[in-house]
Amino acid sequence: MSKLKKKIRKKIFDIGFDSVGFSKPIVDLKTSKKLKDFLDKNHHGEMKWLERHYEKKKNPKKVWEEVKTIMVVGLNYAPQENPLKINDLKEKANISVYAKNKDYHLIIKNKLKEFKNWFNKEFNLDCKIFVDTAPVMEKYFAKKTGVGWQGKHTNIVSKRFGSWLFLSEIFLSIDIDHDKPSRDNCGSCNDCITICPTNALYENSKIDARKCISYLTIEYKGPIPISLREKIGNKVYGCDDCLSICPWNKFSEPTKNKNFLALEKEKDLKFFLNFNENIFKKYFYQSPILRIGWISFIRNILIASGNSKIQSLSSSVTKYVTHQEPLLRGTAVWSLNKLHNFKKTKLYQKIKTTEKNEYVKFELSCLD
Ligand code: B12
C-alpha cells in the first residue's frame, strides 16, 4: 500500500468512518445494463430523478471530469436492538432505524467536509464529496472497493458491520491503487427475500421499488395501493425488515456514533395522530422525516392506525375524514373501516352523499 493511501485511510478512520475502499471511476457495461433494465421496467416508480441521473451514474466523469479515483466510505449505524421486535407493537409508530435521530446526510456531510478541508490543505488539491442524493452508484462502487458485497436485499453487506452501513463517496483527481472487490457471501440464504412483507425483492439483488415499504412510506406521495396497506403493519417511515433479518448482523456492533442511536423509545400512534403541521415541523426538525412533509406522514400514521385494530384510536382518526386534504380523507376512510364497521355509521352515510372528490369517492366505494 502506498504511503499516500495509508495517510488517507488513517485520516478517514480518525474522522470516525468505519470502512473505506478505493476504485477506478469506471462503471462496467453489465452494471449500466442492469440499471437500464431497472428503469425500463419502471421499477423506480415515481422516483423520476433516477432517470435523469442515468447518464451520470453510468459515467462518473460526467459528475466530475477530473475524477481518477473513487473512495467509498462506510459508517456503521447498527441499532442496539433488533428492529424486528418493534413490528409486533401494534400501538406504536414504527420508524426505520436510520430516521430515529438526526438526518444522516447532515452528519456524514460534516465528516466529509472535514476530510475535504484536510485533503485540500495537505495536498493542495480539490476533491468532491457525495452522500446518497448524487448520481453515483454507491452500492456498485462499495462492492468494487471491497467495502462489502451486494446482498440479496440489494444493499451492501459487510462481514464486520452486517447490513448497517451508510455509504458515501469522495472523488479524487489523483490515481491511488484500487482495492479488490468483495466476494458475495450470501450463499443460499434467502431470508431477506422471504421476510419482505410486500414481495418487493426478487431473484438475486433485484427490487421493484414500487412495492418496497420504504418507497411507499417515504418517496411515494399518493394513496398507497389498498392491496399493500395491511402488509405495511405499524411502519410509518421506511422499513428495515430485509436488513434486520440478515444473519451477518450478528457480527456487527451497535454504532458508537450517538447521532445514530434512537433519541427516544417508540411513540404511540395516538401521539402522532394529534400532530398538526406546525408541531410536525418542530418535532422533526433536523430529522429526515421532515422531508416527506406532514401530509405523507399522517397518511402513514392513518394506515398504521387502521392496521393496529385498536378501536380507541377511532376518535383521533375520525377528524381526518373531514380534513381539507383528499389524501387524508381517503386514507382515514380506509383506516376507520379497519377499526370498526364504519359503513354502519351515520358519518359514513353523510360523507357518502356529500363527498365530491373522485379519489375519496373511490375509497368509499371500496368499502362496499
Ligand atoms: C433509490 C434508492 C432507494 C429506493 C430504491 C432501492 C434500491 N434498492 O435501489 C428505495 C426508496 C426503495 C430505497 C430504500 C432503502 N434504502 Co435507499 N437508496 C436509493 C439510492 C438513492 C439510489 C439507489 C439506486 O440507484 N437504485 C437503483 C438500482 C438499479 O440500483 P442497484 O440496487 O444498485 O441495482 C443494481 C442491482 O439491481 C443489480 N443487479 C441486477 N441484477 C443483479 C444480480 C446480481 C447477482 C447482483 C449482485 C446485482 C444485480 O444491478 C443493478 C445496477 O447495478 C441510494 C443512494 C445512491 N446514490 O446509490 C440509496 C441507498 C441504496 N439506500 C440505502 C438505504 C439505507 C435504504 C433503506 C434501508 C432505508 C430504509 N430503512 O427504509 C431502504 C432499503 C430497501 C432496499 N431493500 O433496497 C443505502 C444503502 C446502504 C447500503 N449498505 O447498501 C443507500 C446506499 C444510501 C446511502 N448513502 O447509504 N432506496
PDB file of C-alpha atoms in Angstrom, residues 248-361:
ATOM      1  CA  TRP A 248     -24.371 -11.202   9.057  1.00  0.00           C
ATOM      2  CA  ASN A 249     -25.711  -8.666  11.571  1.00  0.00           C
ATOM      3  CA  LYS A 250     -24.675 -10.987  14.382  1.00  0.00           C
ATOM      4  CA  PHE A 251     -21.098  -9.825  13.856  1.00  0.00           C
ATOM      5  CA  SER A 252     -21.996  -6.144  13.917  1.00  0.00           C
ATOM      6  CA  GLU A 253     -21.570  -3.960  16.973  1.00  0.00           C
ATOM      7  CA  PRO A 254     -24.031  -1.171  17.809  1.00  0.00           C
ATOM      8  CA  THR A 255     -22.872   2.154  16.392  1.00  0.00           C
ATOM      9  CA  LYS A 256     -20.684   4.293  18.644  1.00  0.00           C
ATOM     10  CA  ASN A 257     -21.965   7.432  16.955  1.00  0.00           C
ATOM     11  CA  LYS A 258     -24.576   8.820  19.311  1.00  0.00           C
ATOM     12  CA  ASN A 259     -26.174  10.772  16.465  1.00  0.00           C
ATOM     13  CA  PHE A 260     -27.375   7.461  15.027  1.00  0.00           C
ATOM     14  CA  LEU A 261     -28.791   5.970  18.220  1.00  0.00           C
ATOM     15  CA  ALA A 262     -32.536   6.261  18.748  1.00  0.00           C
ATOM     16  CA  LEU A 263     -33.382   9.514  20.525  1.00  0.00           C
ATOM     17  CA  GLU A 264     -36.378   8.024  22.299  1.00  0.00           C
ATOM     18  CA  LYS A 265     -38.495   4.892  22.659  1.00  0.00           C
ATOM     19  CA  GLU A 266     -41.204   4.271  20.079  1.00  0.00           C
ATOM     20  CA  LYS A 267     -44.101   6.702  20.398  1.00  0.00           C
ATOM     21  CA  ASP A 268     -47.760   5.698  20.295  1.00  0.00           C
ATOM     22  CA  LEU A 269     -49.651   6.203  17.035  1.00  0.00           C
ATOM     23  CA  LYS A 270     -52.107   8.309  19.037  1.00  0.00           C
ATOM     24  CA  PHE A 271     -49.335  10.774  19.857  1.00  0.00           C
ATOM     25  CA  PHE A 272     -48.737  11.460  16.152  1.00  0.00           C
ATOM     26  CA  LEU A 273     -52.437  11.453  15.198  1.00  0.00           C
ATOM     27  CA  ASN A 274     -52.703  14.646  17.238  1.00  0.00           C
ATOM     28  CA  PHE A 275     -49.877  16.416  15.383  1.00  0.00           C
ATOM     29  CA  ASN A 276     -50.698  19.426  13.253  1.00  0.00           C
ATOM     30  CA  GLU A 277     -48.316  20.677  10.578  1.00  0.00           C
ATOM     31  CA  ASN A 278     -46.542  23.132  12.893  1.00  0.00           C
ATOM     32  CA  ILE A 279     -45.928  20.596  15.608  1.00  0.00           C
ATOM     33  CA  PHE A 280     -44.709  18.144  12.929  1.00  0.00           C
ATOM     34  CA  LYS A 281     -42.157  20.662  11.670  1.00  0.00           C
ATOM     35  CA  LYS A 282     -40.877  21.455  15.156  1.00  0.00           C
ATOM     36  CA  TYR A 283     -40.756  17.850  16.328  1.00  0.00           C
ATOM     37  CA  PHE A 284     -38.916  16.550  13.256  1.00  0.00           C
ATOM     38  CA  TYR A 285     -36.552  19.494  12.915  1.00  0.00           C
ATOM     39  CA  GLN A 286     -33.221  18.005  11.689  1.00  0.00           C
ATOM     40  CA  SER A 287     -34.832  14.578  11.200  1.00  0.00           C
ATOM     41  CA  PRO A 288     -35.055  13.006   7.710  1.00  0.00           C
ATOM     42  CA  ILE A 289     -38.791  12.619   8.363  1.00  0.00           C
ATOM     43  CA  LEU A 290     -39.246  16.367   7.877  1.00  0.00           C
ATOM     44  CA  ARG A 291     -38.578  15.873   4.145  1.00  0.00           C
ATOM     45  CA  ILE A 292     -41.718  13.815   3.451  1.00  0.00           C
ATOM     46  CA  GLY A 293     -43.945  16.527   4.900  1.00  0.00           C
ATOM     47  CA  TRP A 294     -46.877  16.373   7.271  1.00  0.00           C
ATOM     48  CA  ILE A 295     -49.436  15.034   4.776  1.00  0.00           C
ATOM     49  CA  SER A 296     -47.462  11.908   3.799  1.00  0.00           C
ATOM     50  CA  PHE A 297     -46.554  11.329   7.435  1.00  0.00           C
ATOM     51  CA  ILE A 298     -50.173  11.488   8.623  1.00  0.00           C
ATOM     52  CA  ARG A 299     -51.198   9.254   5.670  1.00  0.00           C
ATOM     53  CA  ASN A 300     -48.755   6.671   7.029  1.00  0.00           C
ATOM     54  CA  ILE A 301     -49.945   7.110  10.612  1.00  0.00           C
ATOM     55  CA  LEU A 302     -53.553   6.597   9.469  1.00  0.00           C
ATOM     56  CA  ILE A 303     -52.653   3.328   7.735  1.00  0.00           C
ATOM     57  CA  ALA A 304     -50.740   2.042  10.769  1.00  0.00           C
ATOM     58  CA  SER A 305     -53.692   3.079  12.974  1.00  0.00           C
ATOM     59  CA  GLY A 306     -56.086   1.047  10.818  1.00  0.00           C
ATOM     60  CA  ASN A 307     -53.719  -1.911  10.951  1.00  0.00           C
ATOM     61  CA  SER A 308     -53.471  -1.656  14.747  1.00  0.00           C
ATOM     62  CA  LYS A 309     -57.173  -2.569  15.109  1.00  0.00           C
ATOM     63  CA  ILE A 310     -57.121  -0.501  18.325  1.00  0.00           C
ATOM     64  CA  GLN A 311     -60.664   0.837  18.429  1.00  0.00           C
ATOM     65  CA  SER A 312     -59.844   3.627  20.856  1.00  0.00           C
ATOM     66  CA  LEU A 313     -57.931   5.335  18.019  1.00  0.00           C
ATOM     67  CA  SER A 314     -61.204   5.844  16.104  1.00  0.00           C
ATOM     68  CA  SER A 315     -61.943   9.285  17.563  1.00  0.00           C
ATOM     69  CA  SER A 316     -58.483  10.611  16.605  1.00  0.00           C
ATOM     70  CA  VAL A 317     -58.763   9.099  13.108  1.00  0.00           C
ATOM     71  CA  THR A 318     -62.293  10.423  12.563  1.00  0.00           C
ATOM     72  CA  LYS A 319     -61.188  14.052  12.427  1.00  0.00           C
ATOM     73  CA  TYR A 320     -59.275  13.329   9.199  1.00  0.00           C
ATOM     74  CA  VAL A 321     -62.411  12.111   7.405  1.00  0.00           C
ATOM     75  CA  THR A 322     -63.410  15.749   7.046  1.00  0.00           C
ATOM     76  CA  HIS A 323     -59.919  17.164   6.515  1.00  0.00           C
ATOM     77  CA  GLN A 324     -59.446  19.527   3.560  1.00  0.00           C
ATOM     78  CA  GLU A 325     -56.718  17.270   2.076  1.00  0.00           C
ATOM     79  CA  PRO A 326     -58.349  14.493  -0.034  1.00  0.00           C
ATOM     80  CA  LEU A 327     -55.438  12.073   0.543  1.00  0.00           C
ATOM     81  CA  LEU A 328     -56.042  12.225   4.285  1.00  0.00           C
ATOM     82  CA  ARG A 329     -59.840  11.954   3.928  1.00  0.00           C
ATOM     83  CA  GLY A 330     -59.484   8.896   1.695  1.00  0.00           C
ATOM     84  CA  THR A 331     -56.903   7.159   3.886  1.00  0.00           C
ATOM     85  CA  ALA A 332     -58.918   7.933   7.028  1.00  0.00           C
ATOM     86  CA  VAL A 333     -61.970   6.268   5.475  1.00  0.00           C
ATOM     87  CA  TRP A 334     -59.953   3.074   4.936  1.00  0.00           C
ATOM     88  CA  SER A 335     -58.451   3.299   8.408  1.00  0.00           C
ATOM     89  CA  LEU A 336     -61.780   3.800  10.174  1.00  0.00           C
ATOM     90  CA  ASN A 337     -63.237   0.842   8.371  1.00  0.00           C
ATOM     91  CA  LYS A 338     -60.421  -1.308   9.736  1.00  0.00           C
ATOM     92  CA  LEU A 339     -61.021  -0.021  13.250  1.00  0.00           C
ATOM     93  CA  HIS A 340     -64.769  -0.612  13.310  1.00  0.00           C
ATOM     94  CA  ASN A 341     -67.633  -1.140  10.922  1.00  0.00           C
ATOM     95  CA  PHE A 342     -67.512   2.394   9.565  1.00  0.00           C
ATOM     96  CA  LYS A 343     -70.164   1.662   6.944  1.00  0.00           C
ATOM     97  CA  LYS A 344     -72.778   1.287   9.637  1.00  0.00           C
ATOM     98  CA  THR A 345     -72.184   4.807  10.977  1.00  0.00           C
ATOM     99  CA  LYS A 346     -74.141   7.997  10.306  1.00  0.00           C
ATOM    100  CA  LEU A 347     -70.892   9.738   9.426  1.00  0.00           C
ATOM    101  CA  TYR A 348     -70.337   7.293   6.568  1.00  0.00           C
ATOM    102  CA  GLN A 349     -73.871   7.915   5.235  1.00  0.00           C
ATOM    103  CA  LYS A 350     -73.269  11.644   5.442  1.00  0.00           C
ATOM    104  CA  ILE A 351     -69.947  11.772   3.616  1.00  0.00           C
ATOM    105  CA  LYS A 352     -71.136   9.233   1.044  1.00  0.00           C
ATOM    106  CA  THR A 353     -73.691  11.824  -0.105  1.00  0.00           C
ATOM    107  CA  THR A 354     -71.577  14.963   0.289  1.00  0.00           C
ATOM    108  CA  GLU A 355     -68.076  13.917  -0.859  1.00  0.00           C
ATOM    109  CA  LYS A 356     -67.141  15.457  -4.231  1.00  0.00           C
ATOM    110  CA  ASN A 357     -63.546  14.331  -4.691  1.00  0.00           C
ATOM    111  CA  GLU A 358     -63.207  11.387  -7.108  1.00  0.00           C
ATOM    112  CA  TYR A 359     -60.366   9.742  -5.220  1.00  0.00           C
ATOM    113  CA  VAL A 360     -62.200   9.871  -1.868  1.00  0.00           C
ATOM    114  CA  LYS A 361     -65.341   8.602  -3.579  1.00  0.00           C
TER     115      LYS A 361
END
